PDB file of C-alpha atoms in Angstrom:
ATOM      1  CA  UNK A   7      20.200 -12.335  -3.831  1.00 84.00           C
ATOM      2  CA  UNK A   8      19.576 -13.374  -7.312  1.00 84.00           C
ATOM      3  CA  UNK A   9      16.005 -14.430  -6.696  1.00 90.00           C
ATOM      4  CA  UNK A  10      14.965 -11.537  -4.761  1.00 93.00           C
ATOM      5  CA  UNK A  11      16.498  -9.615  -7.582  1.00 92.00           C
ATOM      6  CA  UNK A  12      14.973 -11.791 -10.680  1.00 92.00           C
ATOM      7  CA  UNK A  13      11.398 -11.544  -8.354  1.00 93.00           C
ATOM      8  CA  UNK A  14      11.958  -8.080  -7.753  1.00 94.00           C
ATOM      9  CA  UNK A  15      12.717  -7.959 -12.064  1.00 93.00           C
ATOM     10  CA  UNK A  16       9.197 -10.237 -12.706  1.00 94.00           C
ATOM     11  CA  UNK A  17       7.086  -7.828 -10.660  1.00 95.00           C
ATOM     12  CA  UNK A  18       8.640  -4.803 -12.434  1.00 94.00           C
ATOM     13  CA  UNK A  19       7.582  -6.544 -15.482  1.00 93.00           C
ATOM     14  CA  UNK A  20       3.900  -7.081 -14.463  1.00 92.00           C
ATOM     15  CA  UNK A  21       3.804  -3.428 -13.078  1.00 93.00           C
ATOM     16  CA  UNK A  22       4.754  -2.044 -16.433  1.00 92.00           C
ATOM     17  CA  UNK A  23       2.675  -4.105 -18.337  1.00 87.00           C
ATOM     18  CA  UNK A  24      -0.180  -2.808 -16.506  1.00 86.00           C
ATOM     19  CA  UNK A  25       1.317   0.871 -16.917  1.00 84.00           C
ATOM     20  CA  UNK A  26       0.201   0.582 -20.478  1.00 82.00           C
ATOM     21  CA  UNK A  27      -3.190   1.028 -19.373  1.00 72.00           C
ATOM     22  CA  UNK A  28      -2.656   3.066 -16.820  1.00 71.00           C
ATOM     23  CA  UNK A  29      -1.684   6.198 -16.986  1.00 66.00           C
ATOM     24  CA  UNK A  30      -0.152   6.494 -13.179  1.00 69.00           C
ATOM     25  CA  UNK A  31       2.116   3.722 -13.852  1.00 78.00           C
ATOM     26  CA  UNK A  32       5.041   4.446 -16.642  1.00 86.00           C
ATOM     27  CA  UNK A  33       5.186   0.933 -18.558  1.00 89.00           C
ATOM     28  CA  UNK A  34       7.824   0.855 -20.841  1.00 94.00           C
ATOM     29  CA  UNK A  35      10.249   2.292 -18.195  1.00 95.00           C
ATOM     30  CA  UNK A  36       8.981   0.037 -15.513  1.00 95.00           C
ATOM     31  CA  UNK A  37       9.357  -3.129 -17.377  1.00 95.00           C
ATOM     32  CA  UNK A  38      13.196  -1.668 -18.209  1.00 96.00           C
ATOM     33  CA  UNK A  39      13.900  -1.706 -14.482  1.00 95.00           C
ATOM     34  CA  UNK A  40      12.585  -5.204 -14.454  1.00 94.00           C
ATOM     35  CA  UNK A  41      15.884  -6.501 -17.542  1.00 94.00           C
ATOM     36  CA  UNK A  42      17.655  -4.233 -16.011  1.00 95.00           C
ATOM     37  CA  UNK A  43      17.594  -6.138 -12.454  1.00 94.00           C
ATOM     38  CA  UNK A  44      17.912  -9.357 -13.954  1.00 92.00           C
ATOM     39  CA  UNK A  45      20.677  -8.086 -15.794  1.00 92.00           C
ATOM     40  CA  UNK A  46      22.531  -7.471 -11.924  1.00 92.00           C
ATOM     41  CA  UNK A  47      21.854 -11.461 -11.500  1.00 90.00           C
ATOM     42  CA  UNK A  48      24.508 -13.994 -11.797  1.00 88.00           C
ATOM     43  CA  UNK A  49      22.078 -16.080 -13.971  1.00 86.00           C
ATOM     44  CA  UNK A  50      21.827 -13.517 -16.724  1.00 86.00           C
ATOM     45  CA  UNK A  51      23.616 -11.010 -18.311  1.00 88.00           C
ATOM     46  CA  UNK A  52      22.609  -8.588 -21.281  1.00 91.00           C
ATOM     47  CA  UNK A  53      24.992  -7.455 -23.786  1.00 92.00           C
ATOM     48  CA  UNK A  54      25.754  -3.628 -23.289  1.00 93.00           C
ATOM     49  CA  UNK A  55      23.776  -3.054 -27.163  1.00 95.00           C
ATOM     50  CA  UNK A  56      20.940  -4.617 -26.111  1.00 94.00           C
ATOM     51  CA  UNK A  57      20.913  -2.664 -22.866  1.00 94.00           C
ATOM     52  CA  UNK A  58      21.380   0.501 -24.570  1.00 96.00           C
ATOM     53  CA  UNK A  59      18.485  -0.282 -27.827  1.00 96.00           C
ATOM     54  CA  UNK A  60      16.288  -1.222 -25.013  1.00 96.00           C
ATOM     55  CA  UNK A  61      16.577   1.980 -23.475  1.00 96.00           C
ATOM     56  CA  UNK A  62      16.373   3.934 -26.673  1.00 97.00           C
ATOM     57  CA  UNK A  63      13.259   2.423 -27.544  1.00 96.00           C
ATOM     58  CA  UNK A  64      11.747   3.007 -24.074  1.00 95.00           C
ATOM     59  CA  UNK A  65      12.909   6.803 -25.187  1.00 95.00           C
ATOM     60  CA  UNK A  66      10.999   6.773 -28.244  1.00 94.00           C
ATOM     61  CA  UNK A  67       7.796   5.201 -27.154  1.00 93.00           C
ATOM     62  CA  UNK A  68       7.430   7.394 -24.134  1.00 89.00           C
ATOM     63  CA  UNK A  69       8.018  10.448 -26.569  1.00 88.00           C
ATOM     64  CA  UNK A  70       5.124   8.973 -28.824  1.00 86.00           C
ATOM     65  CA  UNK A  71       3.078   8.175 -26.247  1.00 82.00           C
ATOM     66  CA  UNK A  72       2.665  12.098 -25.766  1.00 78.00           C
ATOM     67  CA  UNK A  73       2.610  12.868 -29.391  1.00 82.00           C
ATOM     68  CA  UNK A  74       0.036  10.457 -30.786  1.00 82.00           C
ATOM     69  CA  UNK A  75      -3.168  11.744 -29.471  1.00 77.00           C
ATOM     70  CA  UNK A  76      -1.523  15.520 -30.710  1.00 76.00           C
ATOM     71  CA  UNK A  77      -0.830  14.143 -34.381  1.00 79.00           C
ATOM     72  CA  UNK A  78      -4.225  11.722 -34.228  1.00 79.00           C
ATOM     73  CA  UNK A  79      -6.083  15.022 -34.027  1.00 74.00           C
ATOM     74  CA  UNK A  80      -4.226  17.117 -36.270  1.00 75.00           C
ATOM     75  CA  UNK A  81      -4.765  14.481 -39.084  1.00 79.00           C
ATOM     76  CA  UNK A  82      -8.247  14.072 -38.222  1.00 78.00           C
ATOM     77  CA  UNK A  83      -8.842  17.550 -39.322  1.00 78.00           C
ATOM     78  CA  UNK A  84      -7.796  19.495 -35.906  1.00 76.00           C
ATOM     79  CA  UNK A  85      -5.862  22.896 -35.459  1.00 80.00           C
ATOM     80  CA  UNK A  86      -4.209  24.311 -33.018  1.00 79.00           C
ATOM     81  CA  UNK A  87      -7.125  25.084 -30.889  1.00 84.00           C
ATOM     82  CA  UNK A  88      -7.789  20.490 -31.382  1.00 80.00           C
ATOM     83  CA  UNK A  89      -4.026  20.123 -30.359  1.00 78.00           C
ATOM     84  CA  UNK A  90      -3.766  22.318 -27.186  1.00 83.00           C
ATOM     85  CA  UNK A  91      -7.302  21.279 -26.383  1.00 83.00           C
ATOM     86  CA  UNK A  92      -5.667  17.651 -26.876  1.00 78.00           C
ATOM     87  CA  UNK A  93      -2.885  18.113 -24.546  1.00 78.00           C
ATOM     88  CA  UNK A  94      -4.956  20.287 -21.592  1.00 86.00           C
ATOM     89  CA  UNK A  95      -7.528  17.436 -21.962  1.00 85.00           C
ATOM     90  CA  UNK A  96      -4.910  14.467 -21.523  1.00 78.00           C
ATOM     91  CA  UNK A  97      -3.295  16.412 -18.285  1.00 81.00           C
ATOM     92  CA  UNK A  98      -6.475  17.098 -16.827  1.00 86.00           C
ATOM     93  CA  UNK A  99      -7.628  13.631 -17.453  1.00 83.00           C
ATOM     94  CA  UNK A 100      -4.917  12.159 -15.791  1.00 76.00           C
ATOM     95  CA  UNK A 101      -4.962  14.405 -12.262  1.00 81.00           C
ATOM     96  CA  UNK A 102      -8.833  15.060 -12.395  1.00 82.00           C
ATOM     97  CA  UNK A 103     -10.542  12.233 -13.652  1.00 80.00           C
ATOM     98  CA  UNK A 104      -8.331   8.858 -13.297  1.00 73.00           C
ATOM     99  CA  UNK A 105      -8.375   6.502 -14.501  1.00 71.00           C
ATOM    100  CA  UNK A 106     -11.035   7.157 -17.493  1.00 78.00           C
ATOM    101  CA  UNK A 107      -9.777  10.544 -17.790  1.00 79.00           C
ATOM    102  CA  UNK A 108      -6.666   9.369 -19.658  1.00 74.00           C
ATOM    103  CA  UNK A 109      -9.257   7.265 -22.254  1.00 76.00           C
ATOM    104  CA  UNK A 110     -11.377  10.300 -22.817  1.00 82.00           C
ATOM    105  CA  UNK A 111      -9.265  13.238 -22.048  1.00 83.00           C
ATOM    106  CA  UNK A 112      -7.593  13.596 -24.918  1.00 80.00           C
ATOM    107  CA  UNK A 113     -11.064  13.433 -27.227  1.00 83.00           C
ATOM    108  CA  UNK A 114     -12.531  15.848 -24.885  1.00 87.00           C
ATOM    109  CA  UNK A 115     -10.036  18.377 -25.059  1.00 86.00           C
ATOM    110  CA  UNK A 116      -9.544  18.020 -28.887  1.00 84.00           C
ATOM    111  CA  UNK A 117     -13.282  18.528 -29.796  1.00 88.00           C
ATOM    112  CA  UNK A 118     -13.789  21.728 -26.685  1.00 91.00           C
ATOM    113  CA  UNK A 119     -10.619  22.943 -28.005  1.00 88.00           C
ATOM    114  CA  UNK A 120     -11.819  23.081 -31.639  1.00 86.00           C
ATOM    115  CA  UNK A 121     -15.528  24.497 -30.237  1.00 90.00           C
ATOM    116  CA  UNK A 122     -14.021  27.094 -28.837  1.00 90.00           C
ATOM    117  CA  UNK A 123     -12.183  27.665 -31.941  1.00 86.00           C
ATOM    118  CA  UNK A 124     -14.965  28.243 -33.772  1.00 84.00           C
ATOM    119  CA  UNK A 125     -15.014  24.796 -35.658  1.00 85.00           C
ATOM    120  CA  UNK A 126     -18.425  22.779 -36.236  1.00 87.00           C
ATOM    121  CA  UNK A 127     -19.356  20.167 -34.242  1.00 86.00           C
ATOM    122  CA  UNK A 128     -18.666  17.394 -36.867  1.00 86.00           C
ATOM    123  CA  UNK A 129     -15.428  18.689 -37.786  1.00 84.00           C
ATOM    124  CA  UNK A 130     -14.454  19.357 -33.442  1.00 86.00           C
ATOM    125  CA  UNK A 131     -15.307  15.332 -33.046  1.00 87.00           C
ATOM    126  CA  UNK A 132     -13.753  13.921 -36.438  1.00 84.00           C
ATOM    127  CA  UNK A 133     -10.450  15.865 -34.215  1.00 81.00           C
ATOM    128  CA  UNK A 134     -11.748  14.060 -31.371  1.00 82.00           C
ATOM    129  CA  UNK A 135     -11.903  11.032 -32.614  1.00 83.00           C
ATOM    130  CA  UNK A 136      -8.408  11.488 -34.544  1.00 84.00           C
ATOM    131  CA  UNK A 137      -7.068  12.376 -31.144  1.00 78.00           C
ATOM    132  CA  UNK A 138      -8.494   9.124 -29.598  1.00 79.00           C
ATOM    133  CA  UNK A 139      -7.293   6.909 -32.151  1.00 84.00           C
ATOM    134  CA  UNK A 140      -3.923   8.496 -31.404  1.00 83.00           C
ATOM    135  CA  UNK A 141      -3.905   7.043 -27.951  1.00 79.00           C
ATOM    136  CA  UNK A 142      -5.143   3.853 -28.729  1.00 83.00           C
ATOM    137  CA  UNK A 143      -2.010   3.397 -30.835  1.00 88.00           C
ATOM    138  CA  UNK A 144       0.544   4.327 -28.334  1.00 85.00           C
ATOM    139  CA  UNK A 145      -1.158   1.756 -25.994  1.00 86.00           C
ATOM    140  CA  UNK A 146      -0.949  -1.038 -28.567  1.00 92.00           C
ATOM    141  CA  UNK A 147       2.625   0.503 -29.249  1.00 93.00           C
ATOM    142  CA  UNK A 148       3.636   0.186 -25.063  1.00 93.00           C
ATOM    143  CA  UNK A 149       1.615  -3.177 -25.020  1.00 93.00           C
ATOM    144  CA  UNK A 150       4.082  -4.328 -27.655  1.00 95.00           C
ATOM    145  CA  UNK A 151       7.476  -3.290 -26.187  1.00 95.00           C
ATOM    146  CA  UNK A 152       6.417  -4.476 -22.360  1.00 94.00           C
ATOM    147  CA  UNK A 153       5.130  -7.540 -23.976  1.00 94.00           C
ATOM    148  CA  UNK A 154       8.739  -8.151 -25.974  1.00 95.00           C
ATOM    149  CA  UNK A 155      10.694  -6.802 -22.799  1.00 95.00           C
ATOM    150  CA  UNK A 156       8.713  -9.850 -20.885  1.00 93.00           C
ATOM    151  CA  UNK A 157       9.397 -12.341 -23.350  1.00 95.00           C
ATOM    152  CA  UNK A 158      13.152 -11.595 -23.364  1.00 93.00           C
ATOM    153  CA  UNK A 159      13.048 -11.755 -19.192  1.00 93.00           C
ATOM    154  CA  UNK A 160      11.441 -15.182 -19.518  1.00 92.00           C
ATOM    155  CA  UNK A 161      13.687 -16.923 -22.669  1.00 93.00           C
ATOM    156  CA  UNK A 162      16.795 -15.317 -20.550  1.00 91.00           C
ATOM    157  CA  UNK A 163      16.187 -16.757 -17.541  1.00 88.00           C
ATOM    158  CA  UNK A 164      15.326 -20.503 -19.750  1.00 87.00           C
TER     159      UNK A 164
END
């Protein structure tokens, strides 16, 4: 059972890794499933802290990972017609145009939303842009917890 469960953990581990890029797959909580099952080995066993850190920092990145485009395009010059354009563009992007619709739905949403309120073009894309800079962090932010939650599977099971 333990190696169905620690194989079980490893592909949870790859899955989440790629669910930093893609926006189907949750990563961070994915590659959390993955300790966790290694956890319910015989081989391995996490202290209930680290268990519960992990999981508040899965929490906290999934949180950003919705708020980073938002705040990338309200400090790139955007207002409220950039930040609801931001969000509209990331949830279409994700049902109507996977899997670049998750890469460019945010920008597109943040400069038509500014367009439409009544901003210039320049201004609508510098809250594009600040809204596409956003997601680029939370990826490198998700590629960074997956990648630690893999290297604590592998030095646990050493």
């Amino acid at each position: 059972m333990d190696i169905f469960l620690i194989i079980l953990g490893a592909i949870c581990l790859l899955v989440g890794f790629a669910g930093c890029f893609l926006p189907v797959l949750p990563g961070p909580p994915v590659s959390y499933l993955g300790l966790i099952l290694l956890h319910f080995t015989d081989r391995v066993h996490f202290s209930v802290t680290q268990l519960v850190v992990w999981a508040i920092l899965v929490v906290i990145v999934q949180l950003t990972d919705y708020l980073t485009p938002v705040l990338g395009s309200k400090y790139g010059g955007g207002s409220k017609w950039g930040n609801w354009g931001c969000v509209i563009g990331t949830v279409a992007g994700i049902f109507l145009f996977p899997p670049w619709g998750v890469l460019f739905g945010p920008f597109a949403g943040a400069v038509i939303g500014e367009l439409l309120g009544g901003k210039q073009t320049l201004s609508a894309f510098k809250a594009g842009f600040g809204a596409f800079a956003g997601f680029l962090l939370s990826v490198v932010v998700k590629m960074a917890l997956c990648g630690y939650f893999v290297y604590c599977f592998v030095k646990a099971l050493l």
